[in-house]
C-alpha positions as protocol buffer text, in pm:
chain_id: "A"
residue {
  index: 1
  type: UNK
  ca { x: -1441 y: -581 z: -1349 }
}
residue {
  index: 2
  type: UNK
  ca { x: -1535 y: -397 z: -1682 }
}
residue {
  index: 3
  type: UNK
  ca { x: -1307 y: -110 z: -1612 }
}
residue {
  index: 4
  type: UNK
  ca { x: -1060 y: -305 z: -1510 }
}
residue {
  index: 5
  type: UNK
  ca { x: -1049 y: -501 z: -1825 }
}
residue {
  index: 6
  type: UNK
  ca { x: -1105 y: -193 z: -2043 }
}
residue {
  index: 7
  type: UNK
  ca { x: -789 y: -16 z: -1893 }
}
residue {
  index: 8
  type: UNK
  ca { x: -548 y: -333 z: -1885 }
}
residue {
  index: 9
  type: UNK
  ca { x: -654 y: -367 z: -2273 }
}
residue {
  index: 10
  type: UNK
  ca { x: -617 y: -3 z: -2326 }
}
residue {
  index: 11
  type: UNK
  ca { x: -232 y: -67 z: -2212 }
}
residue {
  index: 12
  type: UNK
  ca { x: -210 y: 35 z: -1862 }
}
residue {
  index: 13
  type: UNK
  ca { x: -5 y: -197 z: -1676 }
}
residue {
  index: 14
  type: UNK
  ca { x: -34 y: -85 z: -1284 }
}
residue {
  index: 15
  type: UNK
  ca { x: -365 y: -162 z: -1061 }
}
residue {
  index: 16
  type: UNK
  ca { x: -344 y: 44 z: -746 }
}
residue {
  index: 17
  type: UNK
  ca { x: -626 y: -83 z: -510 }
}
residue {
  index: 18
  type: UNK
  ca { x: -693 y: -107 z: -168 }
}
residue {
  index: 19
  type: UNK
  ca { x: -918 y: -326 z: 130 }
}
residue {
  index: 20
  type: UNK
  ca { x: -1100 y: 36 z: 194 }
}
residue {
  index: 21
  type: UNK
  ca { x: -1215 y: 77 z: -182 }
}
residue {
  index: 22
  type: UNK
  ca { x: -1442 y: -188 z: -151 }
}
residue {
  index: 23
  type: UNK
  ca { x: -1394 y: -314 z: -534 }
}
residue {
  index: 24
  type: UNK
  ca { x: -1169 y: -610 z: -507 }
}
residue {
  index: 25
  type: UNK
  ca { x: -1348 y: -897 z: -599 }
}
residue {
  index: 26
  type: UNK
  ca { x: -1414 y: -672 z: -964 }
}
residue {
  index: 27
  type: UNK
  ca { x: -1032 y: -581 z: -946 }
}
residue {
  index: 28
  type: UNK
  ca { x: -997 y: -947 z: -936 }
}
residue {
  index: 29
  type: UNK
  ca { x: -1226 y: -1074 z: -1160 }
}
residue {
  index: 30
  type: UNK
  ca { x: -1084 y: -797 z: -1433 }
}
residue {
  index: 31
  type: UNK
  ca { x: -719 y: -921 z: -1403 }
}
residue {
  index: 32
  type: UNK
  ca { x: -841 y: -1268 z: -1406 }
}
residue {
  index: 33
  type: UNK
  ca { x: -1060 y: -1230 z: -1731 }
}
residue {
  index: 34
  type: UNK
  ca { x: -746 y: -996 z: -1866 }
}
residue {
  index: 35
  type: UNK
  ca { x: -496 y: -1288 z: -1815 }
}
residue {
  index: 36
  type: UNK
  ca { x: -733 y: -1532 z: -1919 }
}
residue {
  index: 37
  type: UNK
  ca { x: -732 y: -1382 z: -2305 }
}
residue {
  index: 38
  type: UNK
  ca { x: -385 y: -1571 z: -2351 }
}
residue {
  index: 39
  type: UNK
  ca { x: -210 y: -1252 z: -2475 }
}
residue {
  index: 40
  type: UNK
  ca { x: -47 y: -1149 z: -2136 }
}
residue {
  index: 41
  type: UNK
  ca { x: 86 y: -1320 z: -1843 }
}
residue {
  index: 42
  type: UNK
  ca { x: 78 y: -1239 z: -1477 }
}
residue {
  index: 43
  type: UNK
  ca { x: 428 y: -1086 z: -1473 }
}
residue {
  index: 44
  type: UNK
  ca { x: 295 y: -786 z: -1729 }
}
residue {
  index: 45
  type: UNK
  ca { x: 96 y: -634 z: -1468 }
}
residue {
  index: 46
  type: UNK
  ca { x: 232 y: -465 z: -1114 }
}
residue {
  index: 47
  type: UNK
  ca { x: -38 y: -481 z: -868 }
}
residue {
  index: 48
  type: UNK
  ca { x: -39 y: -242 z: -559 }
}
residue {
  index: 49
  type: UNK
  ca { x: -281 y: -331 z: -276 }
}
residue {
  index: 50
  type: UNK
  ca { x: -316 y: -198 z: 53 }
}
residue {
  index: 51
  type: UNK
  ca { x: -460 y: -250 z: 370 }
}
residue {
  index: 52
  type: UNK
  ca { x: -621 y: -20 z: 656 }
}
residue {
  index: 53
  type: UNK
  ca { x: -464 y: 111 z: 968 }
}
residue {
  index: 54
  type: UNK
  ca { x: -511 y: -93 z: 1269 }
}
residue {
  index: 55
  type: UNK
  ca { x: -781 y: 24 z: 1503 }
}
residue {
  index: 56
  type: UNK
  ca { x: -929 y: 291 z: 1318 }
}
residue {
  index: 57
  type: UNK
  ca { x: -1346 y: 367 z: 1445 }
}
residue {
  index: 58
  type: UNK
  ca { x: -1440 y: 375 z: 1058 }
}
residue {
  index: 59
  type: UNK
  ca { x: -1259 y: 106 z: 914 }
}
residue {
  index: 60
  type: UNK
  ca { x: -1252 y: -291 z: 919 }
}
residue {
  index: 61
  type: UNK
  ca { x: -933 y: -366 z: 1090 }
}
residue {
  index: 62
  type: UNK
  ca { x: -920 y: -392 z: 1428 }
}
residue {
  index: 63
  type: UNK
  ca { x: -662 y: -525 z: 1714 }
}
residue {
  index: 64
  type: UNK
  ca { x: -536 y: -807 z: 1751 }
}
residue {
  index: 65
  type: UNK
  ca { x: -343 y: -615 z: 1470 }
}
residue {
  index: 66
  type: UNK
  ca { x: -83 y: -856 z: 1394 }
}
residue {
  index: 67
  type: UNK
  ca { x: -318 y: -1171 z: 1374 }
}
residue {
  index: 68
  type: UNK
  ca { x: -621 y: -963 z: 1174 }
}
residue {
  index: 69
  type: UNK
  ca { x: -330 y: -766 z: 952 }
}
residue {
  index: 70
  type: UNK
  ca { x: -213 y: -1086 z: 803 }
}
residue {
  index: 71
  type: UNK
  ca { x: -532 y: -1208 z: 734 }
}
residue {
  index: 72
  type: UNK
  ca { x: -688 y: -933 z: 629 }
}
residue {
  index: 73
  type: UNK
  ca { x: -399 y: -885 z: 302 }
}
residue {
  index: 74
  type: UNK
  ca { x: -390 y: -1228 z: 259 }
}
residue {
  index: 75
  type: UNK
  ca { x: -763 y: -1278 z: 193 }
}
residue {
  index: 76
  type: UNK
  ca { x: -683 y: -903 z: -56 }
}
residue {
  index: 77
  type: UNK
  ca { x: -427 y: -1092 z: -216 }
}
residue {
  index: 78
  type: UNK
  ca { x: -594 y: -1417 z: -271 }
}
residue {
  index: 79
  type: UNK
  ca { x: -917 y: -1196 z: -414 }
}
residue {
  index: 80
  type: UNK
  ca { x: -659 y: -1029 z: -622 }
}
residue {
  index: 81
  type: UNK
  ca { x: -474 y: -1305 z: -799 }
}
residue {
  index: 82
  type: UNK
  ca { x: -570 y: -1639 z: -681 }
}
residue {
  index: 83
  type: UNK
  ca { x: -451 y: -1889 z: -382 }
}
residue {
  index: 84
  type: UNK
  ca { x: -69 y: -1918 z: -473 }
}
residue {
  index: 85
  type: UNK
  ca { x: -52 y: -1562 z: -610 }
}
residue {
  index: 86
  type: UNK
  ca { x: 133 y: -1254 z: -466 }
}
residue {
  index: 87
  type: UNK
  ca { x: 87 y: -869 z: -516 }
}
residue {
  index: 88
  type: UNK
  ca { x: 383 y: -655 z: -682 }
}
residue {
  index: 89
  type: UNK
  ca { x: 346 y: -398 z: -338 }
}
residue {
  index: 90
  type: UNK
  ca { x: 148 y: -453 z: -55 }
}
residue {
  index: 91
  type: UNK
  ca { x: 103 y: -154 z: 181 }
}
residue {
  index: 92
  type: UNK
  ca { x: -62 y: -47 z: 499 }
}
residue {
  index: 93
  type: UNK
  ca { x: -255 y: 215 z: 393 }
}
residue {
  index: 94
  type: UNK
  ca { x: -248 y: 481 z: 662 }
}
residue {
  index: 95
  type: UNK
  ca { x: -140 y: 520 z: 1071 }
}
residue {
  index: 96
  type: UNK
  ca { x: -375 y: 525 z: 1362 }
}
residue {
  index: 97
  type: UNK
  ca { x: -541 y: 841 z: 1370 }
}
residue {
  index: 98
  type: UNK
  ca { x: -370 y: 892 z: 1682 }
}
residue {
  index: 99
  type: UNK
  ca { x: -33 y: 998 z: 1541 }
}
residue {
  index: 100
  type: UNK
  ca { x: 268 y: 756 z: 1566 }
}
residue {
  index: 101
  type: UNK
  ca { x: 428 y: 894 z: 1825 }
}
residue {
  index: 102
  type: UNK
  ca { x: 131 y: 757 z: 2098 }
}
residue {
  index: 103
  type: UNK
  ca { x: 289 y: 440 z: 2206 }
}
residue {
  index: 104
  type: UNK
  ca { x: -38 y: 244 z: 2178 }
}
residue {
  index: 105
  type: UNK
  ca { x: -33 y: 370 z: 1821 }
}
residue {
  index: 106
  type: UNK
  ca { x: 323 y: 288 z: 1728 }
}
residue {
  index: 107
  type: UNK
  ca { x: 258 y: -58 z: 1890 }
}
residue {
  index: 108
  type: UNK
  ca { x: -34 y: -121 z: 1648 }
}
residue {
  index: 109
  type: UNK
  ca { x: 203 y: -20 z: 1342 }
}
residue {
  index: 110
  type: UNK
  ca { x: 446 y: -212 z: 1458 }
}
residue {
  index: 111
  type: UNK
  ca { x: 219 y: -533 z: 1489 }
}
residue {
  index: 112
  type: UNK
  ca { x: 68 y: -476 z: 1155 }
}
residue {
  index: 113
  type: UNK
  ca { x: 444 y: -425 z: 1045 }
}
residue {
  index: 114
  type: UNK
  ca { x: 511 y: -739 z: 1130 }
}
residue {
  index: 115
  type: UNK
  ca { x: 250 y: -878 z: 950 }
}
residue {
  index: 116
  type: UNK
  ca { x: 396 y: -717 z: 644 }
}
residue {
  index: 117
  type: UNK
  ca { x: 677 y: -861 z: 656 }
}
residue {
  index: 118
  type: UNK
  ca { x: 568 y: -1202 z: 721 }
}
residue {
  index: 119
  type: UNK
  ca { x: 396 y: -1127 z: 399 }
}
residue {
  index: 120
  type: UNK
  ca { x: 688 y: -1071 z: 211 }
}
residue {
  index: 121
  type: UNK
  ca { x: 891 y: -1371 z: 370 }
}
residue {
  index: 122
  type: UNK
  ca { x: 605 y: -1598 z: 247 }
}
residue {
  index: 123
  type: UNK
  ca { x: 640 y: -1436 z: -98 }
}
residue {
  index: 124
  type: UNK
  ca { x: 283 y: -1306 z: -102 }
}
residue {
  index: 125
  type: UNK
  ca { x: 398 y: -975 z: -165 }
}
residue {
  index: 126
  type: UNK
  ca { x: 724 y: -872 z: -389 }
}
residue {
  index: 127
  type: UNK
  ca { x: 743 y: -562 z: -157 }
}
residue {
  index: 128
  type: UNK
  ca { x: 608 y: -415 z: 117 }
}
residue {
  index: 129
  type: UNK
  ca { x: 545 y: -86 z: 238 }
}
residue {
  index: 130
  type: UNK
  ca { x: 331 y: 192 z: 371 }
}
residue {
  index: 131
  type: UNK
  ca { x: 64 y: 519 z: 257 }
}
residue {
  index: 132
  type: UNK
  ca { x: 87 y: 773 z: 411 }
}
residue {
  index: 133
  type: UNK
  ca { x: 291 y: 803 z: 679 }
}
residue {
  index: 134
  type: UNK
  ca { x: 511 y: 1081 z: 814 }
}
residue {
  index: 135
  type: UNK
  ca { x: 854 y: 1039 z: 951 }
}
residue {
  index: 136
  type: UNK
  ca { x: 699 y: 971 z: 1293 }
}
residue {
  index: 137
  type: UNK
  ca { x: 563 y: 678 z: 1160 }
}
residue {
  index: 138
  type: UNK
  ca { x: 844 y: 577 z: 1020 }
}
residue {
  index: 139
  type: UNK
  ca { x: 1060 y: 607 z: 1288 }
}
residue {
  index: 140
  type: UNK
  ca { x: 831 y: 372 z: 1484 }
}
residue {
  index: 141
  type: UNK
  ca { x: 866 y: 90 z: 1220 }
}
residue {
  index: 142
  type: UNK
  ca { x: 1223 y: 126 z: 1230 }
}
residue {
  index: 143
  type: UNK
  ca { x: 1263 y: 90 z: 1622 }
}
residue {
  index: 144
  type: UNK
  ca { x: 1213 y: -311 z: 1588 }
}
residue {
  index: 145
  type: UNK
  ca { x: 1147 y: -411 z: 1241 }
}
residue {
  index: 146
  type: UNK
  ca { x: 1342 y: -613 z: 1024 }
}
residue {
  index: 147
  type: UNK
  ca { x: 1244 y: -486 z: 690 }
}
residue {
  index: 148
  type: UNK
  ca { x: 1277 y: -140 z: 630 }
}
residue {
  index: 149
  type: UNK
  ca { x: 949 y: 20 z: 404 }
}
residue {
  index: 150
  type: UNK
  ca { x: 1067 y: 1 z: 40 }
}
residue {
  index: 151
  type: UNK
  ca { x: 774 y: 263 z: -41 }
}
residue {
  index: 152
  type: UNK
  ca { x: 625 y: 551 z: 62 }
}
residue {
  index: 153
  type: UNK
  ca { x: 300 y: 611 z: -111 }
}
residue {
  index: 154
  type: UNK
  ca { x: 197 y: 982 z: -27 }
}
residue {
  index: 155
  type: UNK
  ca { x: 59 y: 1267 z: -170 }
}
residue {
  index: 156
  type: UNK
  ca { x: 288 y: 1484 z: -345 }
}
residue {
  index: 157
  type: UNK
  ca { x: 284 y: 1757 z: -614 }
}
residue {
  index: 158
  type: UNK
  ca { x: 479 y: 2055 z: -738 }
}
residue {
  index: 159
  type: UNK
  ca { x: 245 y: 2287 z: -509 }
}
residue {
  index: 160
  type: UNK
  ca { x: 391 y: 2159 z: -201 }
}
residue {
  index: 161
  type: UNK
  ca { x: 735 y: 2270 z: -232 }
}
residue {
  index: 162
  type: UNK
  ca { x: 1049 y: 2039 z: -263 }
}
residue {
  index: 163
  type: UNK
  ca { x: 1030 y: 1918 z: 50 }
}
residue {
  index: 164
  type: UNK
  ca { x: 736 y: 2036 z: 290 }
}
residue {
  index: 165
  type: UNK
  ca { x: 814 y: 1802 z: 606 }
}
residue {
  index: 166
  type: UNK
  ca { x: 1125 y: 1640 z: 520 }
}
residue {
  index: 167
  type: UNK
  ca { x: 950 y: 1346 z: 447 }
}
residue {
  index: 168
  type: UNK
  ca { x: 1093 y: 1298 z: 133 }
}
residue {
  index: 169
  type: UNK
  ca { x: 1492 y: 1384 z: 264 }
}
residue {
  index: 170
  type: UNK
  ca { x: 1408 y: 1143 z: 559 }
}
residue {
  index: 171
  type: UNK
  ca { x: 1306 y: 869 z: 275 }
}
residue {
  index: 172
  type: UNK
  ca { x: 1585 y: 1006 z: 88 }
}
residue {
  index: 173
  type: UNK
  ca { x: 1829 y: 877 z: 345 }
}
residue {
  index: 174
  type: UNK
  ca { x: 1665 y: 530 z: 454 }
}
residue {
  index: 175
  type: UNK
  ca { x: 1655 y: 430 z: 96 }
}
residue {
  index: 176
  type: UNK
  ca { x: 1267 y: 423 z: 113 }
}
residue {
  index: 177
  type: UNK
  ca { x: 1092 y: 527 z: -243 }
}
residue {
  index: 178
  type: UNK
  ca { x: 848 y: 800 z: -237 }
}
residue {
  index: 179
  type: UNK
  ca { x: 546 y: 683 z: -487 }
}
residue {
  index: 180
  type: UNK
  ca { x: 343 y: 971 z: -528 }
}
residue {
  index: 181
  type: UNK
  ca { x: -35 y: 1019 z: -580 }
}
residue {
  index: 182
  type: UNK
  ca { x: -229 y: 1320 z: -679 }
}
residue {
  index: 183
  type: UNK
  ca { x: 68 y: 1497 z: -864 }
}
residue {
  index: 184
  type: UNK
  ca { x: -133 y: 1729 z: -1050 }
}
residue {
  index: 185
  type: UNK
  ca { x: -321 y: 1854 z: -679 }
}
residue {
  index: 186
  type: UNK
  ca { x: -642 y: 1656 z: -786 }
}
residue {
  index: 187
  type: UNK
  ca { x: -660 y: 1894 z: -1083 }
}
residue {
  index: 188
  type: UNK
  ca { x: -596 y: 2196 z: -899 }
}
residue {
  index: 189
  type: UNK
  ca { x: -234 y: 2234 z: -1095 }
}
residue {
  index: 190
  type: UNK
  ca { x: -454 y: 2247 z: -1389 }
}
residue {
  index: 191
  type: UNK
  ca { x: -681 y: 2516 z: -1299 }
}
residue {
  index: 192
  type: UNK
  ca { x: -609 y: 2875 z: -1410 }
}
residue {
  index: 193
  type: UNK
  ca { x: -460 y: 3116 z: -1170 }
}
């Protein structure tokens, strides 16, 4: 909650959180507190939240994926910003560990897909999207969805070349942002040679 508060104050104006981080009922409680000082209003801050594969050993979401998807985000989003509140991007955070091209796998994306953009038709989430997932993935969404991704959150930095997989071309062409994390190689970029 503190450091929440401390950074919206300090002027940052983007919360990127997620189910797996296990922090947001303090992500909450910061923007709450933040917004409750008078001096901003919800529409000042873009929040990102995401939430895990579908059927992954280690993590909290499991099949029905559809069903426990939607409820899942919208318990994330209602922790985040209240009842009748929505999040700025909602993503699913990663793909079975599978790979997407298993077609139990792509059926659980495509379920939790769905769930996404139920999401977004419900206005609980301004946009919707997904974290790291290759064009695979991607192509598996696109075989029955109705919504194509609007982002792409993956990792991406100068060290990897312009275009390692053709993920970003492939994004490129589907009209599907890339939103990049780790752009300095977790500090490595920094580092002398």
């Amino acid at each position: 909650k503190s450091a929440v508060q401390v950074a919206l104050q300090a002027g940052c104006s983007h919360v990127d959180t997620a189910h797996d981080y296990a922090c947001l009922p303090g992500v909450g409680e910061g923007i709450a507190a933040w917004l409750a000082g008078g001096a901003h209003v919800r529409e000042d801050l873009f929040i990102t939240s995401k939430v895990p594969g579908c059927g992954v050993p280690t993590q909290g979401l499991q099949p029905p994926c559809f069903s426990n998807t939607y409820t899942m985000a919208s318990s994330d989003i209602t922790t985040l910003v209240g009842a009748k509140g929505q999040v700025d991007l909602m993503l699913l955070h990663f793909p079975p560990l599978e790979g997407c091209a298993v077609a139990a796998s792509c059926a659980k994306i495509q379920q939790q897909w769905g769930a996404l953009e139920q999401l977004y038709v419900e206005k609980k989430a301004r946009a919707i999207g997904v974290s790291n997932y290759c064009i695979a993935c991607l192509e598996c969404i696109a075989k029955n969805s109705t919504i194509t991704p609007m982002v792409n959150q993956l990792q991406y930095h100068v060290g990897m070349g312009a275009d390692p997989d053709g993920t970003l071309s492939y994004c490129a062409a589907h009209n599907v942002t890339i939103e990049a994390y780790s752009p300095l190689a977790g500090g490595r970029l920094l580092k002398d040679p």
